[in-house]
Structures are given as structure tokens and as C-alpha cells.
Short mmCIF file of C-alpha atoms and ligand atoms in Angstrom, two decimals:
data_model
loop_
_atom_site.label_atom_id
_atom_site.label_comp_id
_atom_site.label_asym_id
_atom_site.label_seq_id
_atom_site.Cartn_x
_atom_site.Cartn_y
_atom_site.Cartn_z
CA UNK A 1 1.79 5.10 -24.29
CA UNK A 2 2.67 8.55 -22.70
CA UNK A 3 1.41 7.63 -18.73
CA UNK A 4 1.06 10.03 -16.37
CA UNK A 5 1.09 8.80 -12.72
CA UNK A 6 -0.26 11.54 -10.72
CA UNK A 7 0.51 10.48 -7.06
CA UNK A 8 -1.12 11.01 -3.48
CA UNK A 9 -1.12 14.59 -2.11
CA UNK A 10 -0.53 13.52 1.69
CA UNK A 11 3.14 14.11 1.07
CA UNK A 12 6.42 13.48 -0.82
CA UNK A 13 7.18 10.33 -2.08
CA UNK A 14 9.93 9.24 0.03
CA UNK A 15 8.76 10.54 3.06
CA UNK A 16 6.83 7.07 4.31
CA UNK A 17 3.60 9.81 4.72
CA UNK A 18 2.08 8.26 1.70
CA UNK A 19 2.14 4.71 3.32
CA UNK A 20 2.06 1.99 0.29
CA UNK A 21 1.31 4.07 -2.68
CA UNK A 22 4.95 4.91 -2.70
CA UNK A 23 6.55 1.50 -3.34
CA UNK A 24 2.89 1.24 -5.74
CA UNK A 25 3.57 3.86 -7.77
CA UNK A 26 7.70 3.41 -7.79
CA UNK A 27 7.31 0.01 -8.70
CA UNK A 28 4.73 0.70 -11.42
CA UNK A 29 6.46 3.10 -12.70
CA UNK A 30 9.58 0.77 -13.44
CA UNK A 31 7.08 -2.09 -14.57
CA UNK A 32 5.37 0.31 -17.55
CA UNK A 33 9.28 1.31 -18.62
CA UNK A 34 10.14 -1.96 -18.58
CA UNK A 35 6.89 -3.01 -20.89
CA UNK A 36 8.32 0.27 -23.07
CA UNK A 37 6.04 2.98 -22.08
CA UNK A 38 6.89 6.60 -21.69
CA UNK A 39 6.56 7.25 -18.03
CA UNK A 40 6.22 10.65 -15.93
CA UNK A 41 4.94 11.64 -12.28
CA UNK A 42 3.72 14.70 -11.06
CA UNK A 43 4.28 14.49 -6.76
CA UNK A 44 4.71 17.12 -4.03
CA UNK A 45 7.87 18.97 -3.64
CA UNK A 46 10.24 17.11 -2.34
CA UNK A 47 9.30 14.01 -3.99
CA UNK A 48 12.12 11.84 -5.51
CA UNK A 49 12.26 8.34 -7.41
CA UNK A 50 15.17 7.42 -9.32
CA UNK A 51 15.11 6.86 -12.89
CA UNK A 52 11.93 8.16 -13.06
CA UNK A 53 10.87 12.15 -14.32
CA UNK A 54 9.12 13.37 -11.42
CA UNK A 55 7.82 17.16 -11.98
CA UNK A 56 7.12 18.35 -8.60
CA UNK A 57 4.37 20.68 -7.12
CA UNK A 58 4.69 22.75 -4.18
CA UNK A 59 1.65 22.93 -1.55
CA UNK A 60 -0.23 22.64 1.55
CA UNK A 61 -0.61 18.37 2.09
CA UNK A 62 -4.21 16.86 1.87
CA UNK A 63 -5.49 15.82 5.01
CA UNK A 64 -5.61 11.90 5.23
CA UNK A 65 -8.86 9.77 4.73
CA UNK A 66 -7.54 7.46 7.60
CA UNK A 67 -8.40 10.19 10.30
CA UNK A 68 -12.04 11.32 9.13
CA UNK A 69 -15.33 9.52 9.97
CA UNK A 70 -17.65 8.68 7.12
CA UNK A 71 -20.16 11.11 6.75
CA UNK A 72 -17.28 14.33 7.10
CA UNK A 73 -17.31 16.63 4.03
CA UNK A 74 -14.64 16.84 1.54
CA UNK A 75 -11.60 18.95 2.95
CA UNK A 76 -9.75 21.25 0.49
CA UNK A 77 -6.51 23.78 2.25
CA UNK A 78 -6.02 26.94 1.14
CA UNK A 79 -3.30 26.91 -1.17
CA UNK A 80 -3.54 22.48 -1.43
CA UNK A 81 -0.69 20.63 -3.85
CA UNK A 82 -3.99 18.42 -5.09
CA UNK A 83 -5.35 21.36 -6.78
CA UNK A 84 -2.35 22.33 -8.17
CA UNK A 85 -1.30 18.81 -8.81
CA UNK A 86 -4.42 18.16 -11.34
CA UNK A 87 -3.65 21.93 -12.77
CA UNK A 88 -0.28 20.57 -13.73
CA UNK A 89 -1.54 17.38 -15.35
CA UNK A 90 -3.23 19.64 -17.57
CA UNK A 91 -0.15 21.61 -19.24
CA UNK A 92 1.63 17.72 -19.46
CA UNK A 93 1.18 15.84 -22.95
CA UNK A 94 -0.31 12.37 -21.96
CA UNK A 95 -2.42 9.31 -23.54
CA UNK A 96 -3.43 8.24 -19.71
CA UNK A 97 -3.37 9.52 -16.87
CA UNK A 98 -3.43 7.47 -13.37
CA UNK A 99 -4.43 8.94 -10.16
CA UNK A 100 -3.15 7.81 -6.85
CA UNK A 101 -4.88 10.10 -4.59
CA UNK A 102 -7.37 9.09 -2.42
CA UNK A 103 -9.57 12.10 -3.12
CA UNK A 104 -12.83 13.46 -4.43
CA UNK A 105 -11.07 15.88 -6.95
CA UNK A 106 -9.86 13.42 -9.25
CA UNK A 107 -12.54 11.69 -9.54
CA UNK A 108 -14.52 14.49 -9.80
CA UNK A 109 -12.45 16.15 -12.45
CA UNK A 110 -12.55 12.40 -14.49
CA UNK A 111 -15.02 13.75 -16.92
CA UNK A 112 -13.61 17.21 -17.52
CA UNK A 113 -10.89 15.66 -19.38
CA UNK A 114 -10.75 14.56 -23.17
CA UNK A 115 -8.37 11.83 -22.49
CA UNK A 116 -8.76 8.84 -19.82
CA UNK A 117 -8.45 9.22 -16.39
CA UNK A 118 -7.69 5.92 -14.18
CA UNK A 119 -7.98 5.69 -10.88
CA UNK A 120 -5.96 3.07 -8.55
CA UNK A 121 -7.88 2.96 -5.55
CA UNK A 122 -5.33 2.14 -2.39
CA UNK A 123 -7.72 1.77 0.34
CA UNK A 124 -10.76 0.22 1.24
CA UNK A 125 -14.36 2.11 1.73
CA UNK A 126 -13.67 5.32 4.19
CA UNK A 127 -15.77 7.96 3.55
CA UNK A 128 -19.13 8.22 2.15
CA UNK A 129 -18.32 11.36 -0.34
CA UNK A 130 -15.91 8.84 -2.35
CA UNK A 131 -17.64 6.27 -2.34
CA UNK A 132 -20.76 8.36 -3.94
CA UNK A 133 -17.76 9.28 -6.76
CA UNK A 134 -16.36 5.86 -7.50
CA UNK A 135 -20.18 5.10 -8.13
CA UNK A 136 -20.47 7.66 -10.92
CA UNK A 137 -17.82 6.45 -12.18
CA UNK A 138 -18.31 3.14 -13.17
CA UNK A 139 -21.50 3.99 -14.07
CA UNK A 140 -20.41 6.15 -16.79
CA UNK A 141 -16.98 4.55 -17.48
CA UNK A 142 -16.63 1.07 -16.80
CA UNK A 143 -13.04 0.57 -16.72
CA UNK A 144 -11.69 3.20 -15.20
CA UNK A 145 -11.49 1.63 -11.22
CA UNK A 146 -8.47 -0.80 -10.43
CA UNK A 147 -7.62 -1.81 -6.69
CA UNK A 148 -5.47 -4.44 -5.70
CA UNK A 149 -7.40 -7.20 -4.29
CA UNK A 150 -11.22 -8.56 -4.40
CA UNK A 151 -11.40 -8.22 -0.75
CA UNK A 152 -10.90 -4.63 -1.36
CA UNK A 153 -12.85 -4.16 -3.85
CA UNK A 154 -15.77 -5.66 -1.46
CA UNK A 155 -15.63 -2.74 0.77
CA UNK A 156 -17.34 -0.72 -1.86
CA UNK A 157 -20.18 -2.71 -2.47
CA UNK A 158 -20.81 -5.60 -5.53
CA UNK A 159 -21.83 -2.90 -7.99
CA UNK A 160 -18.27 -1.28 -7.42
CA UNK A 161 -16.56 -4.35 -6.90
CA UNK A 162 -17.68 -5.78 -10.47
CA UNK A 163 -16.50 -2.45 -12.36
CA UNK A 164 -13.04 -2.79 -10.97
CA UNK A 165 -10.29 -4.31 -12.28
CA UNK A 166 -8.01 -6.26 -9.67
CA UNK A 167 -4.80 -5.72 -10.32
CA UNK A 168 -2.45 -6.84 -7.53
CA UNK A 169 0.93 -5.77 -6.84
CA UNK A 170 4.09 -6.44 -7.85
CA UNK A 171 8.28 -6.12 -6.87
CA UNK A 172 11.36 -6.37 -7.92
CA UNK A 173 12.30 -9.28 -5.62
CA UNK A 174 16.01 -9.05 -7.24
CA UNK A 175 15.79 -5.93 -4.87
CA UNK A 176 15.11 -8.14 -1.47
CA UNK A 177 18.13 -10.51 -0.52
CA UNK A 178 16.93 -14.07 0.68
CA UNK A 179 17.82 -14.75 4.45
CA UNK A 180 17.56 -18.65 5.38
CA UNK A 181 18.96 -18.18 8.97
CA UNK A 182 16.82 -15.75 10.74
CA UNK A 183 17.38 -14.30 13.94
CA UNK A 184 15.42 -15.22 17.19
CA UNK A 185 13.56 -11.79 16.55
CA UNK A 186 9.89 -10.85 15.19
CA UNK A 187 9.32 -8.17 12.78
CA UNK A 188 6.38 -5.39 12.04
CA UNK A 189 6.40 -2.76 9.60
CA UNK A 190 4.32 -0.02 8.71
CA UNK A 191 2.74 3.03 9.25
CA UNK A 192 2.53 3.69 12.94
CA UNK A 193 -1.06 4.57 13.57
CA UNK A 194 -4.40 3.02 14.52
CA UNK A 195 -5.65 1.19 11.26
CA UNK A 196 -2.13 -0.61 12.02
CA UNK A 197 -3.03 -2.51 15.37
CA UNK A 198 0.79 -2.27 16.64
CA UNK A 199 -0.48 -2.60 19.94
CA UNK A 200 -1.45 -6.40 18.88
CA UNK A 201 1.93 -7.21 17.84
CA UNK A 202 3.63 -5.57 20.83
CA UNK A 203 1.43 -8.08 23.00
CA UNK A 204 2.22 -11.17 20.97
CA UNK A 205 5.99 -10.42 21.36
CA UNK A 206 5.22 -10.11 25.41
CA UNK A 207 3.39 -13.37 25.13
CA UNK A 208 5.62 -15.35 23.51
CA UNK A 209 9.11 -13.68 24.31
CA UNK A 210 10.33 -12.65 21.16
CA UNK A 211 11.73 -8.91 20.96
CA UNK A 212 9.76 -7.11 18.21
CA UNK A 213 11.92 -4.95 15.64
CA UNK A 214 9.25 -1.84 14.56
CA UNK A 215 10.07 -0.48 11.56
CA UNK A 216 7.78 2.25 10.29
CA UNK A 217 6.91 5.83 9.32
CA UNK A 218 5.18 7.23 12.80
CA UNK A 219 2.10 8.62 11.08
CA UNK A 220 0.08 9.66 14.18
CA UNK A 221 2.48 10.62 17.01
CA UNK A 222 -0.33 10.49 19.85
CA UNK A 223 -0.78 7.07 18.81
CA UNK A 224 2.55 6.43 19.30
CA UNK A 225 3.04 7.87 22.04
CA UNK A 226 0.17 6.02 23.75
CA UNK A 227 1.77 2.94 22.55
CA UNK A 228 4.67 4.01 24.18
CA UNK A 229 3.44 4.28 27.85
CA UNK A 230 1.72 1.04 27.42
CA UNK A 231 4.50 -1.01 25.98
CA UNK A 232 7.62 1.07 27.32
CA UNK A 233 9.57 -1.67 25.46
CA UNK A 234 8.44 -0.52 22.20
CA UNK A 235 11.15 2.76 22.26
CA UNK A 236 13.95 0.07 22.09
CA UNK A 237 12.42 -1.66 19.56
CA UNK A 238 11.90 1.18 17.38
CA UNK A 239 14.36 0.89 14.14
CA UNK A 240 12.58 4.51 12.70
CA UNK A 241 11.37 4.52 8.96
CA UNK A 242 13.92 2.88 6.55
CA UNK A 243 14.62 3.15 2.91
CA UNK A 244 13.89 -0.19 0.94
CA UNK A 245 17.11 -1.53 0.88
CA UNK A 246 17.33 -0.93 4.62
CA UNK A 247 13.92 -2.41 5.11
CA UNK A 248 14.60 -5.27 3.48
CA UNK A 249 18.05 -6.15 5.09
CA UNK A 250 16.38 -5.85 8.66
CA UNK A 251 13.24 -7.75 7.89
CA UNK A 252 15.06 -10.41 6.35
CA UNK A 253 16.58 -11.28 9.28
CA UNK A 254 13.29 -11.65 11.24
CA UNK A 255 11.82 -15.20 12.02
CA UNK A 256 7.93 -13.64 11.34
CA UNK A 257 6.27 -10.90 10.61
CA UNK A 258 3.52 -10.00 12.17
CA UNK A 259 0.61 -8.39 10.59
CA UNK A 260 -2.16 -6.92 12.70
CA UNK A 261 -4.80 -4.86 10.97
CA UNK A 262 -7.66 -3.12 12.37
CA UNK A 263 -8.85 -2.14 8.76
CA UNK A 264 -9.47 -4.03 5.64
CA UNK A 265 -6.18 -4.17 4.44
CA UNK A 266 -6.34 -3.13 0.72
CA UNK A 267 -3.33 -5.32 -0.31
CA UNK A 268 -0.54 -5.72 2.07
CA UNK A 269 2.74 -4.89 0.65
CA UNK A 270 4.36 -5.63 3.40
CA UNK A 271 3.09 -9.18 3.22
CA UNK A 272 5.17 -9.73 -0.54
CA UNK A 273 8.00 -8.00 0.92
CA UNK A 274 8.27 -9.99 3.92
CA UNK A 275 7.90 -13.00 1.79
CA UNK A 276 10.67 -12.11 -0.94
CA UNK A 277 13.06 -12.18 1.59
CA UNK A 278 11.64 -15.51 2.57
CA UNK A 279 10.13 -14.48 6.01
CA UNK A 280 7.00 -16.22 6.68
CA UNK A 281 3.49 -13.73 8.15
CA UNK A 282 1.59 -14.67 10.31
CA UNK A 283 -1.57 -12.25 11.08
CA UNK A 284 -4.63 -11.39 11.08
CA UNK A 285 -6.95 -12.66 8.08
CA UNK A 286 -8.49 -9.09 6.74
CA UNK A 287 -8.26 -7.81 3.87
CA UNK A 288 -5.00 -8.18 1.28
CA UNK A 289 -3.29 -10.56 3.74
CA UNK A 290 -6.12 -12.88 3.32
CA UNK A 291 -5.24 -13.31 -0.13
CA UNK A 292 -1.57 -13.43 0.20
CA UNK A 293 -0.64 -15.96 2.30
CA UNK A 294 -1.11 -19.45 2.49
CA UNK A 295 -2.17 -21.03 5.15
CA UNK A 296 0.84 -23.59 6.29
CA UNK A 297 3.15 -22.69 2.83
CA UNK A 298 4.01 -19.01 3.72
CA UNK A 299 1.75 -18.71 7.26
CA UNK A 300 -0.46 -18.50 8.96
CA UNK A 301 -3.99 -16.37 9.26
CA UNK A 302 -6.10 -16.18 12.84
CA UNK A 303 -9.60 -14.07 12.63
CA UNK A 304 -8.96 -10.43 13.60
CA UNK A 305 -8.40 -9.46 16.97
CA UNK A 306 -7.18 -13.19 17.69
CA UNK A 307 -4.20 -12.40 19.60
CA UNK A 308 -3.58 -15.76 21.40
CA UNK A 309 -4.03 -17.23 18.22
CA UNK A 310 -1.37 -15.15 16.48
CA UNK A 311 0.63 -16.00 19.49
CA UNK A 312 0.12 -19.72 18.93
CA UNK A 313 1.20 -19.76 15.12
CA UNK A 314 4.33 -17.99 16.45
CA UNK A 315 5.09 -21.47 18.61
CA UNK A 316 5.02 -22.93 14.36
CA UNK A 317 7.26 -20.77 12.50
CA UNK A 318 9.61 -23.52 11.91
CA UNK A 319 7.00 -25.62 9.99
CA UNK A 320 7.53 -22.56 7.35
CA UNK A 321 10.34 -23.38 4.33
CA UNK A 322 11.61 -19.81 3.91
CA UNK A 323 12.98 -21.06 0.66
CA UNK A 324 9.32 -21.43 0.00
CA UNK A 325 7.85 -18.03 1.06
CA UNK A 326 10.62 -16.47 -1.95
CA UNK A 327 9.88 -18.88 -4.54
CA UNK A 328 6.04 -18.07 -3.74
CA UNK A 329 6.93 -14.30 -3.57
CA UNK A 330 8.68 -14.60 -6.94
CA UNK A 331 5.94 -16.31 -8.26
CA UNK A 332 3.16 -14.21 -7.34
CA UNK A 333 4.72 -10.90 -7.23
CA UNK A 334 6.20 -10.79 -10.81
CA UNK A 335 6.91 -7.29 -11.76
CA UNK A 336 6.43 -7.90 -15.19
CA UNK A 337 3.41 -9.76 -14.49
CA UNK A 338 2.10 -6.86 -12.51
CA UNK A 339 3.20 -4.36 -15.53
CA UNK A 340 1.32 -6.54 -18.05
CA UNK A 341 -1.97 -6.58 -15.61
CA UNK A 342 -1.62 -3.05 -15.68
CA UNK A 343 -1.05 -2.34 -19.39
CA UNK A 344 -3.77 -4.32 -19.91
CA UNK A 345 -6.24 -2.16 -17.89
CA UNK A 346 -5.05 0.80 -19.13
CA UNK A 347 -5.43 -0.74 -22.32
CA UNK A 348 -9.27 -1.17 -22.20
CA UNK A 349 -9.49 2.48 -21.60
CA UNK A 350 -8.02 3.34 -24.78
CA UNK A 351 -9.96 1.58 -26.83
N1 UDP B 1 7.95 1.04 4.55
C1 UDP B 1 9.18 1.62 4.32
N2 UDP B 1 10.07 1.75 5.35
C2 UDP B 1 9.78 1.34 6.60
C3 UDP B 1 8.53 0.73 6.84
C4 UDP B 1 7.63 0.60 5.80
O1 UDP B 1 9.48 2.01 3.19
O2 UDP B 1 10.61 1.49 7.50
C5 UDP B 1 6.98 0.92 3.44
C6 UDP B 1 6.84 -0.50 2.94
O3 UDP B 1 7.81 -0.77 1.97
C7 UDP B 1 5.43 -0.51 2.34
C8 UDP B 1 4.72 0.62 3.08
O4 UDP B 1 5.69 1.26 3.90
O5 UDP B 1 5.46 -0.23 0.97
C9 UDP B 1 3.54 0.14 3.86
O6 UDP B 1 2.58 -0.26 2.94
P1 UDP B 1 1.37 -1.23 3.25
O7 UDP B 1 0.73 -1.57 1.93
O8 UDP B 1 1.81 -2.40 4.05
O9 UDP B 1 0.39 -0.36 4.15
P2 UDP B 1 -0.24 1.10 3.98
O10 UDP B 1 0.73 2.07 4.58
O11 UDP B 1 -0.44 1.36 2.50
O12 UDP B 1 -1.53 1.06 4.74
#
């Protein structure tokens, strides 16, 4: 198949603005190659992912869903890369196309198109608008929704939830080097902003006494900044946004991670990533975590908001066999697995 993978419009890939989608989309990319598909990406200027044609589209970035209440109307910038995104899909030869964005337009546009448009949800249910979209959707096409795991799925609703194809994740854990000897030192990584609950991890590392090593795109600088006048620590223990080999080395080395959302977490990558490098989570059990780690093999999960509790599994780290966390990770974060779960969706919209 000729697949399109049109990706989000927040920003570039490789800038860390597009949060999880990124690795999503590189690693799926490399997954349908692999299986012997034809692969392109249309992304905003800038974008780059090796080994992979990316025709790039200049533009004003979408605002994010993350920062808009539920009932706020669809935003569209003067002069937006979506737009011109889903114009350039158009002039591209293509069996499917996948969408990535987090947006109305897509969706919208599904039907306007004589070949199949898939969507890959990332997130759980944000705003009303898409959630009125996804709806129509499945109602007219029933297998046209994927998101990564039942828990996100959920967020929609049941009617939603039962149209969509779960299709995990998946990585090249060849790519993350296996660390048996960690470091006295915890980890967190991701996005800095307020879905991420930083400010929870920060206070488990006070509690317990372990330094924290951040490592993470700062999405929302006030948030940040607020984070750092109430942890003052936290500027030290900054390491910025890495690249994936980067990431990897420097997790790898950590004793936990900690995972602290204030959000349904649609999947988690950081969870398998963690993991193939054989570093046990511990965190909060919401969302994609929930699904990903298991309780006393690779973790441990407290209800959300539990802080003390968090701090408590920290006191149990040892009890985890990071040989076990990788052999887990390897297990249930296949690439090819996640490339034949996707072929396979894409597959029923061919037919
Ligand atoms: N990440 C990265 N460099 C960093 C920190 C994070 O590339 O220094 C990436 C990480 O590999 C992961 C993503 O950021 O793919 C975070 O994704 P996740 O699914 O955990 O959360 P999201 O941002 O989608 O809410």
C-alpha cells in the first residue's frame, strides 16, 4: 500500500512540540516499511525523520487541544499549515491516508475524499467539537478510529470506544541499551506542562531523597516557571529536551521513573521506553500506564493524586528485576507486532 501519514500541525517533528505523536508516527512509519509498504509524510517545515520522505508544509502552528476548555469553538490561523497540510495530501498519490492531528478538519474533510481516511486518535476526550466528529464518523465508517489503549478509548464514550480499533504502540527496543546498574537517581520525562503533574514527581523526590533528572520539551513556560519558584531544585535537575538516543542513555541509568498524570493518559510512551531500558515506573494508575505496567513485575500503580503512595513504592524499587521490565518491554512492544496491528486496521478499510 501507498500510506500517507499526515502528522500533527502543532509543530515540526523533531521539535518535542508534538509530544508522543512524534516517536508514533516515526516508529510507524519504520514498522509499515518494514511490513513492505510504500511510506510518505507530509509535516510542518522543519520537520525531519530519517529514512523516511517527509514533504514539508510551511505555516502558522495549530493551537493545542491541551490548553482549550471543552465547549471552545474550533480555532483555525490565518495562513494555518493544517489547511495547507490536507491541500497537499490532495496533489500526493495514496491508497490510505492516516491523520495524526488532533483536529476537526480532518475529520471533517474524511468524507470529501474518494479514498480512506484513518484517523489515530492520540489523546483522550478534550473538546466537545471533536468528539461530535469522531461520532459521525463511526457512524458512517466503522473502521476508520484507532487509539492506543481501551482506557482511551473510554474517554469518548462506549459507542466510540466499540468503533475503535486499539492498536497500541510499538519500538525498536534494539534502539534502547539495557542498564542493570542504575544510579541512585529518579527519572521523569515529558512534556513540561499541566496534564504532566511534574509538580507530583518533584515532591516524591523531596520526600524520599532521590534527585529527580527532568527530561522534557517545556511546552508551557508559565508552568514551568511556576514549577520553578516552588521547587527551586528543579533548574538543576533540568537535562532540557533530548533526542532518543540521548533520552534513552539518561533514563537508563535511572532507578524509576516516575509517572504522574493529571489526564487520562492515552498510552504512555514513556512507560515502554522506560521499560526497554529495563527501568521499572512507578505512577499514577490513569490512563495508558494502567495498562502497561504490572503491578510488582515492572511497578507499581497508586490511584491518582496518591503522592505518599508513589513515595512508598519508591522505598520497593529493588523488588523490580530490570532484566524483567526489557524482556516485558520486548515482549509487548514488538515493532513488528505493532506494524502488523496496524496493517491490519488499515486493512479493513480497504476492503
Ligand atoms: N521525549 C523526547 N525527549 C525528551 C523527553 C521526551 O523525545 O527529552 C519524547 C518521548 O520519547 C515520548 C514523548 O516525548 O515519545 C512523550 O510522549 P508521551 O506519550 O509520554 O506523552 P505525550 O507528550 O504524548 O502526552
Amino acid at each position: 500500500m501507498r500510506v500517507l501519514c499526515v502528522s500533527t500541525p502543532v509543530g515540526a517533528l523533531g521539535s518535542g512540540l508534538g509530544g508522543g505523536v512524534e516517536l508514533t508516527l516515526a516508529n510507524l512509519a519504520v514498522a509499515l516499511q518494514q511490513r513492505g509498504h510504500e511510506v510518505t509524510v507530509i509535516a510542518p517545515a522543519g520537520s525531519t525523520l530519517p529514512g523516511v520522505p517527509v514533504i514539508t508544509v510551511p505555516g502558522v502552528p495549530q493551537p493545542i487541544a491541551q490548553n482549550q476548555s471543552r465547549q471552545d469553538p474550533i480555532t483555525m490561523p490565518a495562513g494555518g499549515v493544517l489547511g495547507r497540510m490536507w491541500q497537499a495530501v490532495r496533489s500526493q498519490p495514496w491508497d490510505v491516508a492516516i491523520n495524526f492531528a488532533y483536529d476537526w478538519l480532518p475529520l471533517y474533510l474524511t468524507p470529501f475524499f474518494d479514498r480512506p481516511v484513518v484517523h489515530l486518535v492520540s489523546m483522550g476526550s478534550l473538546v466537545d467539537y471533536l468528539d461530535e466528529m469522531l461520532a459521525q464518523i463511526t457512524q458512517t465508517y466503522p473502521h476508520r478510529l484507532a487509539m492506543h489503549t481501551r482506557a482511551q478509548a473510554l474517554t469518548f464514550g462506549s459507542a466510540i470506544a466499540q468503533a475503535t480499533t486499539i492498536i497500541g504502540n510499538g519500538l525498536d527496543v534494539r534502539r534502547y541499551d539495557f542498564c542493570p546498574q542504575p544510579a541512585p537517581v529518579l527519572a521523569w520525562v515529558g512534556r513540561i506542562a499541566p496534564e504532566k503533574g511534574l509538580g507530583d514527581a518533584l515532591t516524591v523526590a523531596r520526600q524520599t531523597g532521590y534527585p529527580l533528572r527532568i527530561m522534557g520539551k517545556i511546552h508551557d513556560p508559565d508552568y514551568w516557571r511556576h514549577i520553578c519558584t516552588q521547587f527551586p531544585e528543579a533548574t538543576d535537575y533540568y537535562r532540557g529536551f533530548l533526542s532518543t538516543d540521548e533520552l534513552q542513555k539518561q533514563l537508563g541509568e535511572c532507578a524509576a521513573l516516575l509517572v504522574t498524570p493529571h489526564w487520562v493518559e492515552a498510552f504512555g510512551n514513556v512507560v515502554m521506553e522506560a521499560l526497554a531500558c529495563g527501568v521499572p515506573v512507578l505512577g499514577y494508575d490513569l490512563g495508558g500506564p494502567g495498562e502497561l505496567v504490572r503491578a510488582g513485575e515492572t511497578g507499581w500503580l497508586v490511584a491518582p493524586g496518591d503522592v505518599a503512595g508513589l513515595a512508598q513504592a519508591v522505598t520497593r524499587i529493588d523488588q523490580i528485576d530490570r532484566q524483567h521490565c526489557r524482556r516485558v518491554a520486548e515482549q509487548e512492544f514488538s515493532l513488528a507486532a505493532f506494524g502488523a496491528r496496524v496493517e491490519q486496521w488499515l486493512g479493513r478499510n480497504r476492503s
